[in-house]
mmCIF file of C-alpha atoms and ligand atoms in Angstrom:
data_model
loop_
_atom_site.group_PDB
_atom_site.id
_atom_site.type_symbol
_atom_site.label_atom_id
_atom_site.label_comp_id
_atom_site.label_asym_id
_atom_site.label_seq_id
_atom_site.Cartn_x
_atom_site.Cartn_y
_atom_site.Cartn_z
ATOM 1 C CA MET A 23 20.721 20.613 73.100
ATOM 2 C CA MET A 24 23.481 18.482 74.895
ATOM 3 C CA ILE A 25 22.217 16.286 77.765
ATOM 4 C CA VAL A 26 24.412 15.037 80.414
ATOM 5 C CA THR A 27 22.877 12.263 82.231
ATOM 6 C CA LYS A 28 24.075 11.314 85.854
ATOM 7 C CA LYS A 29 22.336 9.383 88.746
ATOM 8 C CA VAL A 30 22.771 12.361 91.113
ATOM 9 C CA ILE A 31 23.275 16.154 90.688
ATOM 10 C CA ILE A 32 24.922 17.869 93.974
ATOM 11 C CA VAL A 33 24.137 21.540 94.255
ATOM 12 C CA GLY A 34 26.687 23.333 96.370
ATOM 13 C CA GLY A 35 30.268 22.694 96.835
ATOM 14 C CA GLY A 36 30.843 23.555 100.425
ATOM 15 C CA PRO A 37 31.765 20.990 103.077
ATOM 16 C CA ALA A 38 28.280 19.039 102.775
ATOM 17 C CA GLY A 39 28.277 19.045 98.969
ATOM 18 C CA LEU A 40 32.011 18.143 98.638
ATOM 19 C CA THR A 41 31.422 15.200 101.397
ATOM 20 C CA ALA A 42 28.417 13.799 99.590
ATOM 21 C CA ALA A 43 30.182 13.878 96.275
ATOM 22 C CA LEU A 44 33.111 11.865 97.959
ATOM 23 C CA TYR A 45 30.598 9.107 99.372
ATOM 24 C CA LEU A 46 28.725 8.836 96.184
ATOM 25 C CA ALA A 47 31.731 8.309 94.234
ATOM 26 C CA ARG A 48 32.991 5.697 96.255
ATOM 27 C CA PHE A 49 29.713 4.198 96.266
ATOM 28 C CA HIS A 50 30.112 3.933 92.450
ATOM 29 C CA VAL A 51 27.253 6.515 91.803
ATOM 30 C CA SER A 52 27.752 8.798 88.954
ATOM 31 C CA VAL A 53 27.530 12.216 90.268
ATOM 32 C CA ILE A 54 28.039 16.024 89.208
ATOM 33 C CA LEU A 55 28.572 18.761 91.508
ATOM 34 C CA ALA A 56 27.174 22.356 90.697
ATOM 35 C CA ASP A 57 28.572 25.170 92.741
ATOM 36 C CA ALA A 58 28.357 28.890 92.600
ATOM 37 C CA GLY A 59 31.770 29.341 94.736
ATOM 38 C CA GLN A 60 30.151 31.442 97.868
ATOM 39 C CA SER A 61 30.706 28.790 100.536
ATOM 40 C CA ARG A 62 30.604 30.285 104.104
ATOM 41 C CA ALA A 63 33.714 28.289 104.675
ATOM 42 C CA GLU A 64 35.815 30.656 102.414
ATOM 43 C CA LEU A 65 35.275 33.077 104.936
ATOM 44 C CA ILE A 66 37.194 31.097 107.796
ATOM 45 C CA ALA A 67 40.661 32.668 108.461
ATOM 46 C CA CYS A 68 41.695 29.827 110.884
ATOM 47 C CA SER A 69 39.063 27.253 112.474
ATOM 48 C CA HIS A 70 40.562 25.382 115.215
ATOM 49 C CA ASN A 71 37.614 23.218 115.892
ATOM 50 C CA GLN A 72 38.146 20.550 113.077
ATOM 51 C CA PRO A 73 39.166 17.390 114.668
ATOM 52 C CA GLY A 74 42.380 15.960 113.550
ATOM 53 C CA CYS A 75 43.687 19.581 112.366
ATOM 54 C CA ALA A 76 45.812 20.668 115.494
ATOM 55 C CA GLY A 77 47.020 24.083 114.916
ATOM 56 C CA GLY A 78 44.153 24.955 112.938
ATOM 57 C CA ILE A 79 43.083 24.949 109.217
ATOM 58 C CA SER A 80 41.820 27.829 107.143
ATOM 59 C CA GLY A 81 38.531 27.246 105.480
ATOM 60 C CA PRO A 82 39.944 27.825 101.887
ATOM 61 C CA ASP A 83 42.687 25.239 102.685
ATOM 62 C CA LEU A 84 39.966 22.968 103.851
ATOM 63 C CA LEU A 85 37.972 23.259 100.755
ATOM 64 C CA ARG A 86 40.917 22.910 98.332
ATOM 65 C CA ARG A 87 41.928 19.772 100.139
ATOM 66 C CA MET A 88 38.140 18.482 99.844
ATOM 67 C CA ARG A 89 37.901 19.322 96.091
ATOM 68 C CA ASN A 90 41.228 17.709 95.491
ATOM 69 C CA GLN A 91 39.988 14.640 97.099
ATOM 70 C CA VAL A 92 36.943 14.308 95.128
ATOM 71 C CA ARG A 93 38.595 15.214 91.772
ATOM 72 C CA GLN A 94 40.545 12.200 92.631
ATOM 73 C CA TYR A 95 37.472 10.191 91.739
ATOM 74 C CA GLY A 96 37.025 11.874 88.364
ATOM 75 C CA ILE A 97 34.001 13.991 89.602
ATOM 76 C CA GLU A 98 33.261 17.016 87.517
ATOM 77 C CA LEU A 99 32.843 20.047 89.540
ATOM 78 C CA VAL A 100 30.978 22.513 87.633
ATOM 79 C CA GLN A 101 31.044 26.317 88.475
ATOM 80 C CA THR A 102 27.616 27.581 87.892
ATOM 81 C CA ASP A 103 24.608 29.262 89.672
ATOM 82 C CA VAL A 104 21.594 26.975 89.367
ATOM 83 C CA ARG A 105 18.572 29.040 88.893
ATOM 84 C CA LYS A 106 16.016 26.203 88.634
ATOM 85 C CA ILE A 107 15.221 22.381 88.976
ATOM 86 C CA ARG A 108 13.007 21.188 86.395
ATOM 87 C CA ASN A 109 11.101 18.118 86.766
ATOM 88 C CA GLU A 110 11.031 16.278 83.192
ATOM 89 C CA GLU A 111 9.501 12.843 83.124
ATOM 90 C CA GLY A 112 10.384 11.935 86.496
ATOM 91 C CA ARG A 113 13.824 13.143 86.223
ATOM 92 C CA PHE A 114 15.399 16.294 87.770
ATOM 93 C CA VAL A 115 17.095 18.793 85.125
ATOM 94 C CA ILE A 116 19.308 21.667 85.775
ATOM 95 C CA GLN A 117 20.662 23.853 83.044
ATOM 96 C CA HIS A 118 24.448 24.878 82.560
ATOM 97 C CA GLY A 119 24.522 27.120 79.600
ATOM 98 C CA GLU A 120 23.796 24.854 76.692
ATOM 99 C CA VAL A 121 23.995 21.835 78.667
ATOM 100 C CA ALA A 122 21.112 20.182 80.168
ATOM 101 C CA ILE A 123 22.204 17.962 83.114
ATOM 102 C CA ALA A 124 19.679 15.347 84.278
ATOM 103 C CA ALA A 125 19.641 12.896 87.278
ATOM 104 C CA GLU A 126 17.355 10.674 89.244
ATOM 105 C CA ALA A 127 18.269 12.399 92.614
ATOM 106 C CA VAL A 128 19.179 15.900 93.717
ATOM 107 C CA LEU A 129 20.991 16.956 96.861
ATOM 108 C CA LEU A 130 20.839 20.497 97.984
ATOM 109 C CA ALA A 131 23.894 21.593 99.943
ATOM 110 C CA THR A 132 23.372 25.056 99.306
ATOM 111 C CA GLY A 133 24.162 26.701 102.697
ATOM 112 C CA THR A 134 23.187 29.705 104.296
ATOM 113 C CA ARG A 135 24.155 33.495 104.000
ATOM 114 C CA ASP A 136 24.897 35.723 106.902
ATOM 115 C CA ARG A 137 23.408 39.275 107.284
ATOM 116 C CA ARG A 138 26.307 41.553 107.629
ATOM 117 C CA PRO A 139 26.925 44.618 109.331
ATOM 118 C CA SER A 140 26.694 48.153 107.604
ATOM 119 C CA MET A 141 30.604 48.307 106.872
ATOM 120 C CA PRO A 142 32.486 48.450 103.472
ATOM 121 C CA ASN A 143 33.528 45.048 102.303
ATOM 122 C CA GLU A 144 37.101 45.753 102.525
ATOM 123 C CA VAL A 145 36.840 46.573 106.149
ATOM 124 C CA HIS A 146 34.587 43.323 106.610
ATOM 125 C CA THR A 147 37.148 41.066 104.720
ATOM 126 C CA ALA A 148 40.205 42.791 106.647
ATOM 127 C CA ALA A 149 38.562 42.436 109.954
ATOM 128 C CA LEU A 150 37.456 38.713 109.474
ATOM 129 C CA GLU A 151 40.873 37.662 108.546
ATOM 130 C CA ASN A 152 42.441 39.249 111.599
ATOM 131 C CA GLY A 153 39.749 37.903 114.205
ATOM 132 C CA THR A 154 38.411 41.217 115.081
ATOM 133 C CA LEU A 155 34.979 40.444 113.393
ATOM 134 C CA ARG A 156 33.442 36.998 114.096
ATOM 135 C CA TYR A 157 30.091 35.471 113.437
ATOM 136 C CA CYS A 158 30.142 32.273 115.273
ATOM 137 C CA PRO A 159 30.965 31.624 118.934
ATOM 138 C CA ILE A 160 30.266 28.185 118.921
ATOM 139 C CA CYS A 161 33.289 28.155 116.202
ATOM 140 C CA ASP A 162 35.530 30.575 117.771
ATOM 141 C CA GLY A 163 34.417 31.758 121.452
ATOM 142 C CA TYR A 164 37.566 30.064 122.710
ATOM 143 C CA GLU A 165 39.594 32.476 120.761
ATOM 144 C CA VAL A 166 38.231 35.538 122.582
ATOM 145 C CA THR A 167 38.508 34.076 126.178
ATOM 146 C CA ASP A 168 38.984 37.229 128.603
ATOM 147 C CA LYS A 169 38.837 39.644 125.818
ATOM 148 C CA ALA A 170 36.749 42.704 125.471
ATOM 149 C CA VAL A 171 33.663 41.380 123.276
ATOM 150 C CA ILE A 172 30.947 43.688 121.498
ATOM 151 C CA VAL A 173 27.969 41.921 120.403
ATOM 152 C CA VAL A 174 25.949 43.522 117.734
ATOM 153 C CA GLY A 175 22.209 42.328 116.986
ATOM 154 C CA HIS A 176 18.773 42.626 117.883
ATOM 155 C CA GLY A 177 16.027 40.820 119.982
ATOM 156 C CA PRO A 178 16.443 37.432 121.902
ATOM 157 C CA ARG A 179 19.361 36.260 119.544
ATOM 158 C CA LEU A 180 21.248 39.084 120.923
ATOM 159 C CA LEU A 181 20.526 38.003 124.365
ATOM 160 C CA GLY A 182 21.461 34.408 123.697
ATOM 161 C CA GLU A 183 24.536 35.019 122.205
ATOM 162 C CA ALA A 184 25.675 37.478 124.945
ATOM 163 C CA ARG A 185 24.659 34.978 127.406
ATOM 164 C CA PHE A 186 26.884 32.314 125.360
ATOM 165 C CA LEU A 187 29.676 34.504 125.203
ATOM 166 C CA ARG A 188 29.712 35.474 129.137
ATOM 167 C CA SER A 189 31.130 32.056 129.968
ATOM 168 C CA PHE A 190 34.271 33.002 127.830
ATOM 169 C CA SER A 191 34.613 36.696 129.007
ATOM 170 C CA SER A 192 33.494 38.805 131.902
ATOM 171 C CA ARG A 193 33.905 41.827 129.378
ATOM 172 C CA VAL A 194 30.936 41.431 127.008
ATOM 173 C CA THR A 195 29.055 44.382 125.921
ATOM 174 C CA VAL A 196 25.868 44.429 123.679
ATOM 175 C CA ALA A 197 24.732 47.020 120.975
ATOM 176 C CA SER A 198 22.676 47.387 117.857
ATOM 177 C CA GLU A 199 23.049 49.450 114.940
ATOM 178 C CA SER A 200 19.989 51.257 115.347
ATOM 179 C CA GLY A 201 20.267 51.828 118.876
ATOM 180 C CA ASN A 202 17.095 49.696 119.481
ATOM 181 C CA LEU A 203 18.219 46.353 121.150
ATOM 182 C CA GLY A 204 14.683 44.908 120.996
ATOM 183 C CA LEU A 205 14.575 43.546 124.327
ATOM 184 C CA SER A 206 12.082 43.392 127.097
ATOM 185 C CA PRO A 207 12.651 44.789 130.589
ATOM 186 C CA ALA A 208 12.919 41.096 131.742
ATOM 187 C CA GLN A 209 15.724 40.584 129.184
ATOM 188 C CA TYR A 210 17.583 43.826 130.354
ATOM 189 C CA ARG A 211 17.330 42.502 133.679
ATOM 190 C CA GLN A 212 18.950 39.221 132.609
ATOM 191 C CA LEU A 213 21.683 41.195 131.174
ATOM 192 C CA ALA A 214 22.285 43.288 133.991
ATOM 193 C CA GLU A 215 22.365 40.101 136.386
ATOM 194 C CA LEU A 216 24.993 38.326 133.990
ATOM 195 C CA GLY A 217 27.142 41.493 134.124
ATOM 196 C CA VAL A 218 26.786 42.606 130.294
ATOM 197 C CA GLU A 219 26.988 46.097 129.332
ATOM 198 C CA VAL A 220 24.292 47.436 127.384
ATOM 199 C CA VAL A 221 24.668 50.359 124.978
ATOM 200 C CA ASP A 222 21.790 51.647 123.434
ATOM 201 C CA VAL A 223 23.188 54.410 121.383
ATOM 202 C CA PRO A 224 22.929 53.848 117.416
ATOM 203 C CA ILE A 225 26.264 52.709 115.815
ATOM 204 C CA VAL A 226 27.399 55.010 113.039
ATOM 205 C CA ASP A 227 30.698 53.588 111.999
ATOM 206 C CA TYR A 228 33.059 50.530 112.261
ATOM 207 C CA ALA A 229 37.087 51.003 112.258
ATOM 208 C CA ALA A 230 39.017 47.692 112.359
ATOM 209 C CA GLY A 231 42.591 47.755 113.453
ATOM 210 C CA SER A 232 45.026 44.753 113.266
ATOM 211 C CA ASP A 233 44.023 43.744 116.729
ATOM 212 C CA PHE A 234 40.934 45.790 117.593
ATOM 213 C CA MET A 235 37.504 47.008 116.476
ATOM 214 C CA ASP A 236 36.689 50.520 117.118
ATOM 215 C CA ILE A 237 32.733 51.095 117.243
ATOM 216 C CA GLY A 238 31.737 54.708 116.484
ATOM 217 C CA PHE A 239 28.524 55.281 118.382
ATOM 218 C CA ALA A 240 26.634 58.360 117.926
ATOM 219 C CA ASP A 241 28.057 59.935 120.962
ATOM 220 C CA ARG A 242 31.623 58.506 121.101
ATOM 221 C CA VAL A 243 34.109 55.583 119.867
ATOM 222 C CA ARG A 244 34.777 52.582 122.090
ATOM 223 C CA ARG A 245 37.479 50.066 121.412
ATOM 224 C CA PHE A 246 36.715 46.314 121.611
ATOM 225 C CA ASP A 247 39.205 43.371 120.817
ATOM 226 C CA THR A 248 36.176 41.517 118.784
ATOM 227 C CA LEU A 249 32.811 42.151 117.390
ATOM 228 C CA TYR A 250 30.339 39.414 117.129
ATOM 229 C CA VAL A 251 27.613 39.891 114.602
ATOM 230 C CA VAL A 252 24.212 38.354 115.488
ATOM 231 C CA MET A 253 22.091 39.861 112.595
ATOM 232 C CA GLY A 254 20.449 36.439 111.493
ATOM 233 C CA SER A 255 20.973 34.400 108.209
ATOM 234 C CA ASP A 256 19.078 33.495 105.126
ATOM 235 C CA ALA A 257 19.108 29.995 104.249
ATOM 236 C CA GLN A 258 19.561 29.361 100.661
ATOM 237 C CA SER A 259 16.533 27.271 100.084
ATOM 238 C CA SER A 260 14.810 28.780 97.302
ATOM 239 C CA LEU A 261 15.718 26.165 94.932
ATOM 240 C CA GLY A 262 14.150 23.258 96.933
ATOM 241 C CA ALA A 263 11.285 25.456 97.892
ATOM 242 C CA ALA A 264 10.475 26.390 94.268
ATOM 243 C CA ALA A 265 10.652 22.439 93.434
ATOM 244 C CA GLY A 266 7.972 22.010 96.001
ATOM 245 C CA ALA A 267 10.091 21.029 99.272
ATOM 246 C CA GLN A 268 8.496 22.196 102.611
ATOM 247 C CA THR A 269 10.570 24.721 104.474
ATOM 248 C CA THR A 270 10.469 25.741 108.296
ATOM 249 C CA PRO A 271 9.273 29.271 109.450
ATOM 250 C CA GLU A 272 12.962 30.308 109.438
ATOM 251 C CA GLY A 273 13.353 29.232 105.764
ATOM 252 C CA CYS A 274 15.373 25.965 106.133
ATOM 253 C CA LEU A 275 14.591 22.920 104.359
ATOM 254 C CA VAL A 276 12.740 20.281 106.366
ATOM 255 C CA VAL A 277 14.570 16.717 106.106
ATOM 256 C CA ASP A 278 13.806 13.573 107.830
ATOM 257 C CA ARG A 279 16.687 11.642 109.540
ATOM 258 C CA HIS A 280 17.951 10.376 106.253
ATOM 259 C CA GLN A 281 18.273 13.771 104.771
ATOM 260 C CA ARG A 282 15.138 13.447 102.437
ATOM 261 C CA THR A 283 13.315 16.462 101.645
ATOM 262 C CA THR A 284 9.556 16.528 101.380
ATOM 263 C CA VAL A 285 9.766 15.771 97.525
ATOM 264 C CA GLN A 286 10.823 12.428 96.339
ATOM 265 C CA GLY A 287 14.369 12.129 95.144
ATOM 266 C CA LEU A 288 15.226 15.670 96.645
ATOM 267 C CA TYR A 289 17.618 15.527 99.501
ATOM 268 C CA ALA A 290 19.269 18.425 101.697
ATOM 269 C CA ALA A 291 22.371 18.536 104.067
ATOM 270 C CA GLY A 292 24.318 21.302 105.882
ATOM 271 C CA ASP A 293 23.475 25.085 106.488
ATOM 272 C CA VAL A 294 20.507 24.847 104.371
ATOM 273 C CA THR A 295 18.905 22.606 106.912
ATOM 274 C CA GLU A 296 17.737 23.541 110.270
ATOM 275 C CA GLY A 297 20.266 22.797 112.901
ATOM 276 C CA LEU A 298 23.967 23.875 114.326
ATOM 277 C CA ASP A 299 25.587 25.354 111.347
ATOM 278 C CA GLN A 300 28.817 23.791 111.731
ATOM 279 C CA ILE A 301 31.425 21.974 109.345
ATOM 280 C CA ALA A 302 31.103 18.743 111.410
ATOM 281 C CA VAL A 303 27.461 18.709 111.063
ATOM 282 C CA ALA A 304 27.377 19.620 107.314
ATOM 283 C CA ILE A 305 29.745 16.441 106.771
ATOM 284 C CA GLY A 306 28.041 14.147 109.161
ATOM 285 C CA GLN A 307 24.713 15.130 107.499
ATOM 286 C CA ALA A 308 26.280 14.850 103.830
ATOM 287 C CA SER A 309 27.446 11.132 104.670
ATOM 288 C CA ILE A 310 24.050 10.468 105.746
ATOM 289 C CA ALA A 311 22.362 11.682 102.749
ATOM 290 C CA ALA A 312 24.863 10.094 100.273
ATOM 291 C CA THR A 313 24.222 6.940 101.947
ATOM 292 C CA ALA A 314 20.151 7.288 101.595
ATOM 293 C CA ILE A 315 20.644 8.344 98.173
ATOM 294 C CA ARG A 316 22.631 5.348 97.347
ATOM 295 C CA ASN A 317 20.192 2.979 99.159
ATOM 296 C CA ASP A 318 17.078 4.708 97.549
ATOM 297 C CA LEU A 319 18.654 4.540 94.194
ATOM 298 C CA CYS A 320 19.127 0.753 94.753
ATOM 299 C CA SER A 321 15.849 -0.269 96.316
ATOM 300 C CA GLU A 322 14.680 -1.551 92.834
ATOM 301 C CA ASN A 323 17.950 -2.391 91.078
ATOM 302 C CA PRO A 324 20.697 -3.216 93.666
ATOM 303 C CA LEU A 325 23.430 -3.110 90.803
ATOM 304 C CA LEU A 326 24.308 0.358 90.095
ATOM 305 C CA ARG A 327 27.111 -0.378 87.852
ATOM 306 C CA GLN A 328 26.819 -1.524 84.232
ATOM 307 C CA GLU A 329 28.074 -5.373 84.192
HETATM 308 C C1 FAD B 405 33.084 33.720 109.506
HETATM 309 C C2 FAD B 405 33.127 32.122 109.707
HETATM 310 C C3 FAD B 405 33.691 31.535 110.560
HETATM 311 C C4 FAD B 405 33.360 29.976 110.644
HETATM 312 N N1 FAD B 405 34.058 29.110 111.353
HETATM 313 C C5 FAD B 405 33.617 27.922 111.359
HETATM 314 C C6 FAD B 405 34.676 27.197 112.335
HETATM 315 O O1 FAD B 405 35.484 27.450 112.884
HETATM 316 N N2 FAD B 405 34.142 25.816 112.454
HETATM 317 C C7 FAD B 405 32.923 25.226 112.033
HETATM 318 O O2 FAD B 405 32.633 24.185 112.096
HETATM 319 N N3 FAD B 405 32.365 26.241 111.086
HETATM 320 C C8 FAD B 405 32.431 27.363 110.889
HETATM 321 N N4 FAD B 405 31.677 28.309 110.320
HETATM 322 C C9 FAD B 405 30.251 27.707 109.604
HETATM 323 C C10 FAD B 405 30.555 26.890 108.323
HETATM 324 O O3 FAD B 405 31.482 27.555 107.449
HETATM 325 C C11 FAD B 405 29.448 26.409 107.746
HETATM 326 O O4 FAD B 405 28.673 25.704 108.531
HETATM 327 C C12 FAD B 405 29.690 25.540 106.479
HETATM 328 O O5 FAD B 405 30.469 26.042 105.621
HETATM 329 C C13 FAD B 405 28.464 24.655 106.209
HETATM 330 O O6 FAD B 405 28.764 23.995 104.961
HETATM 331 P P1 FAD B 405 27.493 23.769 103.763
HETATM 332 O O7 FAD B 405 28.226 23.030 102.613
HETATM 333 O O8 FAD B 405 26.267 23.536 104.380
HETATM 334 O O9 FAD B 405 27.291 25.478 103.174
HETATM 335 P P2 FAD B 405 28.606 26.300 102.311
HETATM 336 O O10 FAD B 405 29.752 25.909 103.079
HETATM 337 O O11 FAD B 405 28.033 27.555 102.805
HETATM 338 O O12 FAD B 405 28.364 25.838 100.932
HETATM 339 C C14 FAD B 405 27.197 26.247 100.095
HETATM 340 C C15 FAD B 405 27.551 26.246 98.673
HETATM 341 O O13 FAD B 405 26.459 26.185 97.806
HETATM 342 C C16 FAD B 405 26.628 27.239 96.853
HETATM 343 N N5 FAD B 405 25.366 27.509 96.376
HETATM 344 C C17 FAD B 405 24.353 27.977 96.977
HETATM 345 N N6 FAD B 405 23.155 28.306 95.779
HETATM 346 C C18 FAD B 405 23.715 27.785 94.722
HETATM 347 C C19 FAD B 405 23.090 27.429 93.584
HETATM 348 N N7 FAD B 405 21.641 27.965 93.328
HETATM 349 N N8 FAD B 405 23.567 27.023 92.650
HETATM 350 C C20 FAD B 405 25.165 26.641 92.638
HETATM 351 N N9 FAD B 405 25.549 26.594 93.997
HETATM 352 C C21 FAD B 405 24.996 27.607 95.078
HETATM 353 C C22 FAD B 405 27.368 28.361 97.110
HETATM 354 O O14 FAD B 405 27.790 29.211 96.304
HETATM 355 C C23 FAD B 405 28.344 27.553 98.343
HETATM 356 O O15 FAD B 405 29.473 27.301 97.655
HETATM 357 C C24 FAD B 405 31.949 29.444 110.033
HETATM 358 C C25 FAD B 405 31.374 30.361 109.141
HETATM 359 C C26 FAD B 405 31.853 31.733 109.035
HETATM 360 C C27 FAD B 405 30.716 32.767 108.334
#
């Protein structure tokens, strides 16, 4: 079996993984990046909260630029779904077909996955593209200012998101697919005080137009400008957990302030850790992780390069 040896393996090629690759390459640390190609950023039609990108930038465009930037340093980007991280004689090893890739450190930048509403994929894709379906009011609440917004989800998160969106629009409605919102009487009262409309009838259908989202309730169809989904997400932490890293009750990888997990040599950055799921945060954490990895690798031998 062929073995490729690097200093660092990065798993995940979204904003976090690509940022770490850039930093490590510029520290003269040999690195390989393995990515399954499912970045949440691929779903961003146009982001308006990227500093320096006046007019907005699409997620695919941002990722393309970031990939091109790391390729300038000769970093290998391998398209693969990493199933396991083995620990062999103090080194981490991942398998890519017939090739084993070994490294002294691994950065997990594997992200999270949003739970989706019950709608066909083609409806989901078209609605994300035209902004009638959204997931992140921190990212794009500004874009729905004064619009008719429906928030679909369950429990305290639904209440929290409705409260958040209420400062963008006076026309906020909450509902859930089952018709059961999972809220206490006190939480219903809070929604009433905020002027948020509550619909506790099950949703049976979604139909997206070019600038509206029709929600088919069991008893009627209602038209909104935008649907926000609050169904939770699943941190992609299983690789790290299987390698022994501690996770939070929500399934995120636990890290210290240098992005080290609880397993020596294993680091994590971006949405897979607990915190604000934002590109700026993923980039910031990745720069901290890359610097910690570099410094930890150099703690015994400050000369990274062969001289
Ligand atoms: C619709 C939408 C709109 C958004 N808009 C904005 C916005 O405007 N502004 C903003 O700041 N944020 C926005 N976000 C959030 C932003 O996309 C994420 O915070 C960001 O992508 C997180 O980066 P990441 O690198 O941590 O994870 P990701 O970008 O999700 O990348 C993780 C990568 O790891 C790969 N991976 C996972 N497991 C494995 C494995 N086992 N082997 C190999 N590869 C693996 C995945 O395939 C993926 O490519 C939005 C998100 C969504 C869904």
